[in-house]
Structures are given as C-alpha cells and as structure tokens.
CSV table of C-alpha atoms in Angstrom, one decimal:
chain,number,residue,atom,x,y,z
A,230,UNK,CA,0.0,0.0,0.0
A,231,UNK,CA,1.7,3.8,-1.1
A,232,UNK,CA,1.3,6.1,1.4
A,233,UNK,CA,1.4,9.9,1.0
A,234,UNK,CA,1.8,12.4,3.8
A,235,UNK,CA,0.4,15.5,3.0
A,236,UNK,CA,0.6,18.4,4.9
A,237,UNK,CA,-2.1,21.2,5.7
A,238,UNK,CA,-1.8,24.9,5.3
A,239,UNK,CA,-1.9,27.3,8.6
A,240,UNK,CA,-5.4,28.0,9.1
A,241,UNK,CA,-7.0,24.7,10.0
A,242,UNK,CA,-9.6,24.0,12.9
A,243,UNK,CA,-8.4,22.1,15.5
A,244,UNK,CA,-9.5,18.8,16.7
A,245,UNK,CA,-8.3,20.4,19.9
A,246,UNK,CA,-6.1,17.4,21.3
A,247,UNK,CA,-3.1,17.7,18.6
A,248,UNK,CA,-0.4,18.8,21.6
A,249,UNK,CA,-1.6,15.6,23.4
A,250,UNK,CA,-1.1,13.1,20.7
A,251,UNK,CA,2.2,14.5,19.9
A,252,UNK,CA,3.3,14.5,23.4
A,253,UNK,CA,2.2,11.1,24.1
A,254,UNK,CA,4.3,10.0,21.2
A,255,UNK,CA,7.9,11.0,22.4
A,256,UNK,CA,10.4,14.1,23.4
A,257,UNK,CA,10.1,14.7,19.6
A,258,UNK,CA,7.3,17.8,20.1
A,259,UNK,CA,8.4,19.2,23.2
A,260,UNK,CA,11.8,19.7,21.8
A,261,UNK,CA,10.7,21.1,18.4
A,262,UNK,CA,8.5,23.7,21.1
A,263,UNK,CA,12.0,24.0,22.7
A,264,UNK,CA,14.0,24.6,19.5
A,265,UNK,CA,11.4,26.9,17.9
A,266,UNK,CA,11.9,29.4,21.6
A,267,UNK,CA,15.5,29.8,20.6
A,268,UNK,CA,15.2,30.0,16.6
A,269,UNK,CA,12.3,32.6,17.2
A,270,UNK,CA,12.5,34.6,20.7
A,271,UNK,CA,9.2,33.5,21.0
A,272,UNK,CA,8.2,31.5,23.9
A,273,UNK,CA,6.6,28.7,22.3
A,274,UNK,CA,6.8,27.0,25.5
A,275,UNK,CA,3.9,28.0,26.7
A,276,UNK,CA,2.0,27.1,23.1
A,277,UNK,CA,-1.6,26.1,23.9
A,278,UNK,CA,-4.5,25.8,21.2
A,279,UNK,CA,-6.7,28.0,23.4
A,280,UNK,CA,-4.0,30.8,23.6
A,281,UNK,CA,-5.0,33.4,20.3
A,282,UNK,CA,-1.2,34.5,21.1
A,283,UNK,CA,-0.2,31.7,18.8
A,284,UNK,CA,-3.3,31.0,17.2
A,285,UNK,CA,-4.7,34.4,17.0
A,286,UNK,CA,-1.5,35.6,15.1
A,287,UNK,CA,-0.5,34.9,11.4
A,288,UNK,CA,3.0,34.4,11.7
A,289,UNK,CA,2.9,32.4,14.8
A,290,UNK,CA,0.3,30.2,13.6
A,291,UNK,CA,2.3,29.3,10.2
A,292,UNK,CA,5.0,28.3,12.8
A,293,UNK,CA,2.7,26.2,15.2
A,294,UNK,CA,1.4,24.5,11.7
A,295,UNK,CA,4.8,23.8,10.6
A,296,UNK,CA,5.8,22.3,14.1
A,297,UNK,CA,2.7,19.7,14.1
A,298,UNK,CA,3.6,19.0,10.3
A,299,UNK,CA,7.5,18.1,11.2
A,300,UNK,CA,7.0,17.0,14.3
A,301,UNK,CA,4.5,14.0,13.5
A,302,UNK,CA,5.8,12.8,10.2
A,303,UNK,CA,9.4,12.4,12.1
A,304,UNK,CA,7.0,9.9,14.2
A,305,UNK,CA,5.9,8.4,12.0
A,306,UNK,CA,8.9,8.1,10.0
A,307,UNK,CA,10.7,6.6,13.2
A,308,UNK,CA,8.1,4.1,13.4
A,309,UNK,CA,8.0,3.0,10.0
A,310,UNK,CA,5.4,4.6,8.0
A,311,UNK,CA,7.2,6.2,5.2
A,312,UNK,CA,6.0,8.5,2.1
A,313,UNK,CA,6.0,7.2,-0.9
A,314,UNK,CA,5.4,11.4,-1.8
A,315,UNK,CA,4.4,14.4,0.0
A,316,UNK,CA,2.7,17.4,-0.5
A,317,UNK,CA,1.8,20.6,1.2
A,318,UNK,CA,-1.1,22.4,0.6
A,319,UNK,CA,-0.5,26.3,0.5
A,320,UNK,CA,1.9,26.9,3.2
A,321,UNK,CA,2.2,23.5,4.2
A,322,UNK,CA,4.6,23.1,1.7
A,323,UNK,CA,7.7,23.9,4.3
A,324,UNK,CA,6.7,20.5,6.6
A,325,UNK,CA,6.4,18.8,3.2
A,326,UNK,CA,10.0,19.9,2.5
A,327,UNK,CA,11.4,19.2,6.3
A,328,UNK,CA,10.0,15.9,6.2
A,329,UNK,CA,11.5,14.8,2.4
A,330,UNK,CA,14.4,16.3,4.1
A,331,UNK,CA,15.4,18.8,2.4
A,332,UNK,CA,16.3,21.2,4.7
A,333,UNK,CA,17.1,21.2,8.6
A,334,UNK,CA,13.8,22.5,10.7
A,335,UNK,CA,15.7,26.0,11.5
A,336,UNK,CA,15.8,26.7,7.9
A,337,UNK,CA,11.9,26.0,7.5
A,338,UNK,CA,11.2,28.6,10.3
A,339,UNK,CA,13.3,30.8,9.0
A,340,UNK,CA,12.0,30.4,6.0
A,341,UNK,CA,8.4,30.9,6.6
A,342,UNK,CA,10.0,34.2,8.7
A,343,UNK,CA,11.2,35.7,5.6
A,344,UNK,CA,8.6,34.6,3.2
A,345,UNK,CA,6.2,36.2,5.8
A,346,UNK,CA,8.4,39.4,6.0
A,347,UNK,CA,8.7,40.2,2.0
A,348,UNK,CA,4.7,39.4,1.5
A,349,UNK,CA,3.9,41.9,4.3
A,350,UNK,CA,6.1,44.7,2.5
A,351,UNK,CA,5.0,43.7,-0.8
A,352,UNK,CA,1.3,44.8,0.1
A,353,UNK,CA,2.9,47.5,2.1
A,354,UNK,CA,-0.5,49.5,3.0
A,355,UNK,CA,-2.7,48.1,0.9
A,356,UNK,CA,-5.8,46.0,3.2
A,357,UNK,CA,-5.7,42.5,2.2
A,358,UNK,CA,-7.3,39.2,2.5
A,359,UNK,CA,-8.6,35.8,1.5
A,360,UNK,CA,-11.6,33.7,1.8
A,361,UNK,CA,-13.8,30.6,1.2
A,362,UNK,CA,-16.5,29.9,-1.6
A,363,UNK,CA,-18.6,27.0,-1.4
A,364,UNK,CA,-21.2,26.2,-4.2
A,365,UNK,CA,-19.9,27.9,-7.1
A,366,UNK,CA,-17.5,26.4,-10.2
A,367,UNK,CA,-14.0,28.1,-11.0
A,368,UNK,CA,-15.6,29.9,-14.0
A,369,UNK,CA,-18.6,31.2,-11.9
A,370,UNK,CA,-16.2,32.9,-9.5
A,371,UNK,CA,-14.0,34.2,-12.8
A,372,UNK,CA,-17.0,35.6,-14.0
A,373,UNK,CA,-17.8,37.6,-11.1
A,374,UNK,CA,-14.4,38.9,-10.9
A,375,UNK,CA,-14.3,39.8,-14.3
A,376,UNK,CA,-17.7,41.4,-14.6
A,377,UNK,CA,-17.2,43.3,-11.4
A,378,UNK,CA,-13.3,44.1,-12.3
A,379,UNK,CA,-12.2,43.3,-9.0
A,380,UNK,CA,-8.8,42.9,-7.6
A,381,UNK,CA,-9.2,39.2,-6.9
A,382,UNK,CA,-8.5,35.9,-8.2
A,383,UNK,CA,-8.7,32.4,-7.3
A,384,UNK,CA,-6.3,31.4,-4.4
A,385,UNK,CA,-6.6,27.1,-4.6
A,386,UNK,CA,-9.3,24.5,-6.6
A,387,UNK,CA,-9.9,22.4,-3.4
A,388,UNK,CA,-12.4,20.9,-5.6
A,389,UNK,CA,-14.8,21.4,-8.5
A,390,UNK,CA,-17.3,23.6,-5.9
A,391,UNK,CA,-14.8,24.8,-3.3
A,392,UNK,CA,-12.1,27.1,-4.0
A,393,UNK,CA,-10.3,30.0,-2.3
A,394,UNK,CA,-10.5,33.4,-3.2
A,395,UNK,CA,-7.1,36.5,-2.9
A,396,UNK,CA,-6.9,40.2,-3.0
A,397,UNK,CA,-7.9,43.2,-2.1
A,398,UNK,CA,-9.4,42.5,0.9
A,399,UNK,CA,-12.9,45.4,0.2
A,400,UNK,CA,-12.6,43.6,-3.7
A,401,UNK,CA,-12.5,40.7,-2.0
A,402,UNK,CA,-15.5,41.3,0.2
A,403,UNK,CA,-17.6,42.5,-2.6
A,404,UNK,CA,-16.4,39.1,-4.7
A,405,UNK,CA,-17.8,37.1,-1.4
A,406,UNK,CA,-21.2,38.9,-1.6
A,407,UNK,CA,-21.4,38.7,-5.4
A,408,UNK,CA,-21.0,34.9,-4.9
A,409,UNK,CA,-23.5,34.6,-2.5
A,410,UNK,CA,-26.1,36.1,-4.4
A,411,UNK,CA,-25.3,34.0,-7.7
A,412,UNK,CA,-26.1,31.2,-5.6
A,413,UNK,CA,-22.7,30.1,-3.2
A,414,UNK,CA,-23.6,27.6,-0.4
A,415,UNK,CA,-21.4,29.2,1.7
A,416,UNK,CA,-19.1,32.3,1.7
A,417,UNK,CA,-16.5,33.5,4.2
A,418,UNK,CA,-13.9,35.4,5.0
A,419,UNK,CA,-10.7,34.0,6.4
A,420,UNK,CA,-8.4,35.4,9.3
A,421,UNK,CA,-5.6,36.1,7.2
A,422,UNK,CA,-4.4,39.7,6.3
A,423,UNK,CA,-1.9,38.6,3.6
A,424,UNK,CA,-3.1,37.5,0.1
A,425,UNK,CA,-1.3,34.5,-0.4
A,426,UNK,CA,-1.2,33.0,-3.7
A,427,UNK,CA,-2.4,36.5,-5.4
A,428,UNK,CA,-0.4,38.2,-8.5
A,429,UNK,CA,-0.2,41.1,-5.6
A,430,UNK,CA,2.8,39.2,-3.5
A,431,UNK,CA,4.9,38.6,-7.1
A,432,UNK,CA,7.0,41.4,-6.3
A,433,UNK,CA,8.2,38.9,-3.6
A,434,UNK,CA,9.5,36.8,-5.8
A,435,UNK,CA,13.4,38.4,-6.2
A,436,UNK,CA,13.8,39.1,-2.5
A,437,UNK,CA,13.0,35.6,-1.4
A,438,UNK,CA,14.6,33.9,-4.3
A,439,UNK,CA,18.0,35.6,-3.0
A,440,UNK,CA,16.8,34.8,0.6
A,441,UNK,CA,16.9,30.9,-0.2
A,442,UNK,CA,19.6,30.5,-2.6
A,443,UNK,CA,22.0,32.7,-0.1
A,444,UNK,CA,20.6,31.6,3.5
A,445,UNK,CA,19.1,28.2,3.2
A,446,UNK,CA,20.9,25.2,2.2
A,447,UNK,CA,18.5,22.7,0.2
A,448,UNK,CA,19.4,19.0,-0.5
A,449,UNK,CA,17.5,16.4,-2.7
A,450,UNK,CA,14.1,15.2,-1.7
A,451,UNK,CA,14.4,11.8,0.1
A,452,UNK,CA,10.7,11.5,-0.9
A,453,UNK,CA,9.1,12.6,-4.1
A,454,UNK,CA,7.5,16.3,-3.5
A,455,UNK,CA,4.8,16.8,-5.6
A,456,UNK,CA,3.9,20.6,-6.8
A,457,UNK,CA,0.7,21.5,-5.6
A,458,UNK,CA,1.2,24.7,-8.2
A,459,UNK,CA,1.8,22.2,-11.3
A,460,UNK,CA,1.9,19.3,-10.0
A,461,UNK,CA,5.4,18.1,-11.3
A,462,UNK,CA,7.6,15.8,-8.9
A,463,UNK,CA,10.1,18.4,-7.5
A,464,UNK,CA,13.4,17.0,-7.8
A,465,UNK,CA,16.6,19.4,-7.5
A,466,UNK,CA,17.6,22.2,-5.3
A,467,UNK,CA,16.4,25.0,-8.1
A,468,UNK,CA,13.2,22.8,-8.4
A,469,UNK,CA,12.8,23.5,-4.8
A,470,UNK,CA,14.0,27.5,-5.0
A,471,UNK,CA,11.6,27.9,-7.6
A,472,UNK,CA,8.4,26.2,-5.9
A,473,UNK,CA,9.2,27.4,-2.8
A,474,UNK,CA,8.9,31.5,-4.4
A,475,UNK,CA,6.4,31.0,-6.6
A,476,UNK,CA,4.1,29.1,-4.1
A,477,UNK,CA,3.5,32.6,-2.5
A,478,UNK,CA,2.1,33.8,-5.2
A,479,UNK,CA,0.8,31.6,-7.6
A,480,UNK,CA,-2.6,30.4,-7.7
A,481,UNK,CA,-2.9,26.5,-6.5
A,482,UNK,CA,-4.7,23.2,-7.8
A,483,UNK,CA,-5.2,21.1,-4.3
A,484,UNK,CA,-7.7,19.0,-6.5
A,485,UNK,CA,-5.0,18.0,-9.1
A,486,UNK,CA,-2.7,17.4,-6.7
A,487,UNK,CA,-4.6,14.9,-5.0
A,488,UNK,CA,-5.5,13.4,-8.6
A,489,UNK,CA,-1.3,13.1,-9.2
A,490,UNK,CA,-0.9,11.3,-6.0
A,491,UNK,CA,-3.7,8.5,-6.7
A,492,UNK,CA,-2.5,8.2,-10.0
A,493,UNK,CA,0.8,6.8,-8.7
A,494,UNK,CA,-0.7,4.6,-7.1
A,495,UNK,CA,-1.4,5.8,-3.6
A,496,UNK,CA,-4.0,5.4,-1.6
A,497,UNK,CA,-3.1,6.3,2.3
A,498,UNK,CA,-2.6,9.8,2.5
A,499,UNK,CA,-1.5,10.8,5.8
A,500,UNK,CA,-2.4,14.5,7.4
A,501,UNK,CA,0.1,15.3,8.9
A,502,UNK,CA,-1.0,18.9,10.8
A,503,UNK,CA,-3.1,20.1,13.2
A,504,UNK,CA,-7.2,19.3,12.0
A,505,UNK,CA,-8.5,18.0,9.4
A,506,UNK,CA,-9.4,20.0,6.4
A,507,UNK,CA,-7.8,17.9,4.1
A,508,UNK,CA,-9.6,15.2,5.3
A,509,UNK,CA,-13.0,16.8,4.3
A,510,UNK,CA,-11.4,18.4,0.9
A,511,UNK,CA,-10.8,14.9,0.0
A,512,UNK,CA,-14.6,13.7,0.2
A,513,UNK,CA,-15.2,15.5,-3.2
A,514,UNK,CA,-12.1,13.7,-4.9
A,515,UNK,CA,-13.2,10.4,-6.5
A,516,UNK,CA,-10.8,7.5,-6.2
A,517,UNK,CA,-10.7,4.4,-3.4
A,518,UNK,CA,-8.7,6.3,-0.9
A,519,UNK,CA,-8.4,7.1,2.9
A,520,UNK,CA,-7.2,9.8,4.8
A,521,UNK,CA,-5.9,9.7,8.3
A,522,UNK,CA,-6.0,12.6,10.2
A,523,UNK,CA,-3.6,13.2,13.3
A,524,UNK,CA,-6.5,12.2,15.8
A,525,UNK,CA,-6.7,8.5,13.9
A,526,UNK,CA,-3.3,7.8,12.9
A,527,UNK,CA,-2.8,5.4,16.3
A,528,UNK,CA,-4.6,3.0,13.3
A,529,UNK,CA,-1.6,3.1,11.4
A,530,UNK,CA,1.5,2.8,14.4
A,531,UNK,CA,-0.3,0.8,16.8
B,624,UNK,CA,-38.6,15.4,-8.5
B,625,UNK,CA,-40.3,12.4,-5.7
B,626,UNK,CA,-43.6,12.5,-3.9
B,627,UNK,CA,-42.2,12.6,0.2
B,628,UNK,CA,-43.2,9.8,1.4
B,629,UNK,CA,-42.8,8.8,5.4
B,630,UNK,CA,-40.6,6.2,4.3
B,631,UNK,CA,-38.5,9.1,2.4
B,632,UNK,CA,-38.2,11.3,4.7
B,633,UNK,CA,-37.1,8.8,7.6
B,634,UNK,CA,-34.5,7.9,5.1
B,635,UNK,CA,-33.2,11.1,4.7
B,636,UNK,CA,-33.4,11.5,8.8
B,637,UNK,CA,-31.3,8.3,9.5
B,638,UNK,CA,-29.0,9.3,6.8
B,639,UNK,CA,-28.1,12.9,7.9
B,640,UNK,CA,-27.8,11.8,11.7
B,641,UNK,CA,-25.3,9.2,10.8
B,642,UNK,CA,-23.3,11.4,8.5
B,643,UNK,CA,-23.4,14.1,10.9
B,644,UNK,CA,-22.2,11.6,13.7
B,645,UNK,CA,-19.4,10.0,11.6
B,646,UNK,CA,-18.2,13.2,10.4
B,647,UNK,CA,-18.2,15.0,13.8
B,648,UNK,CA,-17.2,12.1,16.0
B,649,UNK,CA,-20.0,12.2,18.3
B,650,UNK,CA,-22.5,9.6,19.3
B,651,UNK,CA,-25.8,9.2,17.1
B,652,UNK,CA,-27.9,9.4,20.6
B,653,UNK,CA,-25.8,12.8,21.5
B,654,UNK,CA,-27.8,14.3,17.4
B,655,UNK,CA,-31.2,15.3,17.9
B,656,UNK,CA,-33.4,17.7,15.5
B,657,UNK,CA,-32.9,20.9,17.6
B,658,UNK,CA,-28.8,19.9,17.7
B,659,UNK,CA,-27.1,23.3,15.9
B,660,UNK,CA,-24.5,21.9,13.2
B,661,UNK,CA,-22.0,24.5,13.5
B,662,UNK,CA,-21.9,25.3,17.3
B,663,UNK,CA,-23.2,21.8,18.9
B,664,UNK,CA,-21.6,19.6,16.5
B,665,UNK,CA,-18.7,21.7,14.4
B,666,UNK,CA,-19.9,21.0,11.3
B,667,UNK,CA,-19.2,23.1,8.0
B,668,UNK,CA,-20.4,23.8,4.4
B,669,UNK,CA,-18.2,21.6,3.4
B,670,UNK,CA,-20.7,18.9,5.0
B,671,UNK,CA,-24.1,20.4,3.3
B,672,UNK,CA,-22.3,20.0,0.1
B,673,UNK,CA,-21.7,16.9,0.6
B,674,UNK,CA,-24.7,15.9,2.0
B,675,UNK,CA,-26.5,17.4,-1.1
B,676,UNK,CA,-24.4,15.1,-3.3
B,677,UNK,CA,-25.4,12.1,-1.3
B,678,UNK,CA,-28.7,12.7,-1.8
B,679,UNK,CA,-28.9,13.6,-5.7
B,680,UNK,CA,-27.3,10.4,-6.8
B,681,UNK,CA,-29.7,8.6,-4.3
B,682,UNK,CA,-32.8,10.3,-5.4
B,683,UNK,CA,-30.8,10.3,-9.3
B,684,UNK,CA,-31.6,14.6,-9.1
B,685,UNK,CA,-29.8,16.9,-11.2
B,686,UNK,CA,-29.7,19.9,-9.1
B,687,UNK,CA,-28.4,23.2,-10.0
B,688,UNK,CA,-26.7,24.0,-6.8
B,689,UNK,CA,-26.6,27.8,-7.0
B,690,UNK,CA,-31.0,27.3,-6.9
B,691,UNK,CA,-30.1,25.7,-3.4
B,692,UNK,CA,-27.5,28.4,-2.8
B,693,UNK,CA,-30.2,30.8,-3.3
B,694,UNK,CA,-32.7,29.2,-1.6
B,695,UNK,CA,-30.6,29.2,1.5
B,696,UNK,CA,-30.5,32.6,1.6
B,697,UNK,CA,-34.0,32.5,2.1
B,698,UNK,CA,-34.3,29.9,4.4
B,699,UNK,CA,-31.3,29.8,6.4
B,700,UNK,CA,-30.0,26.5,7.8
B,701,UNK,CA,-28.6,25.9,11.5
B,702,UNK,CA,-30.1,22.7,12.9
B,703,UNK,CA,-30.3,19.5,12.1
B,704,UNK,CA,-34.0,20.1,11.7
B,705,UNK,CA,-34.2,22.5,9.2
B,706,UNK,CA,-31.6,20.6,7.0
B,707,UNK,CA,-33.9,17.3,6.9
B,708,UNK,CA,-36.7,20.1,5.8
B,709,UNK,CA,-34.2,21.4,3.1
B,710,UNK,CA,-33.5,18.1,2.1
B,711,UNK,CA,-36.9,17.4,1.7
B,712,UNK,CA,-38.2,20.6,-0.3
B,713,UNK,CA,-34.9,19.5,-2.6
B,714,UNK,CA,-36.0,16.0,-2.8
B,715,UNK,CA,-40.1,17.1,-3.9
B,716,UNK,CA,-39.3,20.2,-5.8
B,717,UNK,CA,-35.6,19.6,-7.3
B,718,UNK,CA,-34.5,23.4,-9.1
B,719,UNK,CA,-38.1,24.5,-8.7
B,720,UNK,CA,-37.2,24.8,-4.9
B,721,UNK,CA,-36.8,28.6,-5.4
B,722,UNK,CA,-40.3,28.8,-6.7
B,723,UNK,CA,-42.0,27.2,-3.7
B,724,UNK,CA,-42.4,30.2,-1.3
B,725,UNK,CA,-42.5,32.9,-4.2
C-alpha cells in the first residue's frame, strides 16, 4: 500500500487534542517547542491551542502549523510509516520539505519568517485578504471577478465547488457577496491579512529567491514532493527554489494534486497537521482512498 | 422530483444523523433535531455540500446548486432540523425549490 503524507496549510480547525497526541508519542514535540523558543524569541513554551497568542496571530500560527507538520511525520517516519510522496497544501509546503528532508527545521522557520516578511512589504499598505466559496464552479467565481473588475482571483481548486479566493481584501469582500447572491452555499472570510497566492505578493519573488539561494541550504528530496502549483515531482535544489517562491504567489490546484498522488498509485494519505481540512477536501475527490488525520493515525502505528 | 413519502423522509433523517455523527465524531444518541451543526456539533459547508451530493445520486436529481444556494439565503439553515426540511423541499421540488415560497 503507497502512502502519501500531505501536509495542511496554517489556518486549519483544530481537533483540539493535537499537543496531546504529539506529546504522548515522544520528546520529539516538546523539543521542536524547545528549539522553535531559541530560533524565534518567541516562547513557544507555553503554546496552547486555546492561547490566540499563537493561534490568534499569522506568523505564529504558520510556525505552530509547521511544528505539528514536522514534528508528526518524524514519528511516524521513526516508526515506519514512510512517504511514498508528499505534498503541502499552501503553506504546508515547508513541513512537506522538512519531512522529504530537504532542509534542517531552522531553515523552515526561517523560511516561513522571511517569506512572511517580503509578503507583508510587498502589500505595504494596501488592506488584504482571502476567503472561502462554497457552491460555485472556477468559472462562476472568474466571471464575477471579471464582470465586477475586481482585484481578486482564485487562491486554490480544493475541488470542483470549493475554491479559495485573494486580493484586495474590500474587492474581496464584494467578490464574497457577489457569490453569495449568484447562488454560493457558503461564503467567508478567512483570518488572514496577507493574500497568499495573489499576482499582488509577485514582487516577492526576487527578494526571497535571494533569501533561499543565499541563507538556506537545500538537499535532494528523500521522498518525491509533488507541486501543488503544477503538479510536477520536485526533484533538484532549483526545483525547490523555484516552488518554494512562486508558491507565495501563484494560484494552486489542491484537487489535481490529489489526482497526481492516486494516480501513482497511492491510496493512504497521511495529514500530517493540526485538524482536518484535508480530510474533508478529500470527500469531493473520486478514487478508493483514505485519509488519516492526526487524531486516527494510532490505526496506522499501533 | 419524488412524492415525500414517510418512508423518504425517515431515510433522509437516519442518513443525515449518521453522516453528521461519523463526520463529527459524536455519538448518534448525542444528534437530535434541535442539535445546531456549527456550534453543537462543528460541522461546515463543506458537509451540506456533501450531504446534497449524497442525496442527488440517491434520489438520481440533477440539481443546479446555485438554486439551493439561493434558496438558502431565504431559508437559512442551522439545525439539524431545518436541514432534513431542506432536504426534503430539494427532494419534492428539485430546481423548482426557489419557486416554492414565491
């Protein structure tokens, strides 16, 4: 049986007993906590899910995402179950990295530091933001943007009626309504100032290139990485530059992603992060599959 | 389009309460009508939208889902309750829905 971990972006809902299962594993969490204090100045110490300190903030959140991601596929690495690929939707992609071991866990904090640094002074003053629409096709939401000119554009296809909207955050509002009236299920706004994945952050692009090629020292995927941007298998070091810039500002396919993993021939995909929304993204995927969230994955050590 | 029969629409009760309690983790018994899907059991959109595809290929609908979008505008959904009655009008009325309470 193939098995793929893939690895959730930061804003997820939590089953609320992620710190638990990690802790009851090993040292492994409680370390990475420990590590993340000294790489940060942040005391991550005193992390809890109920604190909006960590969870409550954008930054600190992409951090506490990234230390569930690394810190349960090295479990479950140590016990056994190994990737046969990995993937990272949105800003999961630095746990998908860490755990293909391509670079050390510093690097992927201070990674996500940067990349959250040059996004925030790309948009300088301008009020940003991203959220949900549930109901409507790609081209529904494209036509709304296009008839209403608005400063927005599709973020990620989780699936044929559930995608992820960038921008302008009042263009971005007005895109929400719009779909809502044409006949969305569901619309909403997410807590996120920073439009990842719009045409706004590409001014990023140089700045964090530099970033990675001079401060971050990338190796070979031990595990194929598949591009949730293109989907290709991300093999070398400028493979990885290149994903790892344009995933802040390129829109995303999550729903052919998933299609590229089952058509290798896997169907165990591991979430490894707090929640699970990719859990529930998966229900509208077709294919004989099953997805283990962190609160189930005792079925696959035990 | 289907006549609602009792036998229909205790179908579409024992199927929501068990999808509900698989996808929430919580025990059928703890699910009752007046149960509020997004602050008693944490359920999301993502769920009605799945629980409208369920239903389509068991009744064989085609539904347009931006009618039901619409529709919920109208008829806002929180409880369990009033998603068995959406259910329902979708099940008798299919994309006439919106045309029901004109």
């Amino acid at each position: 049986m193939k098995t793929a971990f893939i690895f959730p972006a930061f804003v997820s809902e939590f089953i609320g007993t992620e710190s638990e299962i990690l802790h009851a594993f090993s040292e492994n969490f409680q370390q990475k906590l420990s590590e993340t204090t000294r790489i940060t100045g942040d005391d991550y110490m005193e992390f809890s899910l109920d604190d909006p300190r960590f969870t409550g903030d954008e930054l600190r959140s992409q951090i506490i995402s990234y230390l569930f991601g690394c810190s349960l596929s090295d479990e479950l690495i140590s016990r056994g179950v190994k990737p046969d690929a990995v993937s990272g939707y949105s800003m999961g992609l630095y746990a998908a990295l860490y755990s293909s071991s391509v670079y050390h866990f510093e690097d992927g904090i201070r990674l996500i530091e940067k990349a959250f640094a040059v996004s925030r002074a790309a948009i300088e003053k301008t009020r940003c933001g991203m959220g949900s629409v549930i109901g409507l096709t790609k081209e529904e939401i494209e036509n709304i943007i296009v008839r209403a000119g608005l400063e927005a554009e599709i973020a990620n296809v989780n699936s044929e009626h559930s995608h992820l909207v960038t921008g302008d955050k009042s263009d971005i509002s007005r895109l929400l309504d719009e779909a809502r009236k044409t006949g969305a299920l569901n619309v909403s706004f997410l807590p996120l100032e920073t439009p990842y994945h719009s045409r706004l952050l590409k001014k990023t692009n140089d700045e964090f290139s530099r970033f990675i090629r001079k401060q971050i020292s990338l190796r070979a995927p031990d595990y194929p990485v598949i591009s949730s941007i293109d989907q290709t298998i991300l093999k070398t070091s400028e493979d990885i530059t290149k994903e790892l810039t344009r995933n802040l500002y390129e829109s995303l396919n999550w729903e052919k992603t998933f299609e590229k993993l089952l058509s290798m021939g896997i169907t165990r995909f591991v979430e490894c992060g707090a929640g699970k929304s990719l859990q529930k993204i998966s229900r509208f995927i077709p294919g004989d599959f099953k997805v283990y969230p962190m609160n189930k994955i005792d079925k696959l050590i035990f | 389009m289907a006549k609602v029969t009792d036998e229909i629409r205790e179908e579409v009760r024992k199927v929501i309460y068990e999808f509900f309690a698989e996808e929430c983790e919580v025990d059928v018994d703890e699910i009752n009508d007046d149960s509020d899907i997004f602050t008693d059991l944490g359920g999301d959109s993502l769920m009605f939208l799945a629980l409208i595809e369920i239903f389509t290929k068991k009744y064989g609908q085609e539904i347009d889902l931006k009618t039901i979008g619409k529709y919920s505008i109208q008829h806002p959904v929180e409880t369990i309750g009033e998603l068995i009655d959406m259910q329902l009008q979708i099940i008798e009325y299919g994309n006439k829905i919106i045309e029901v309470d004109a």
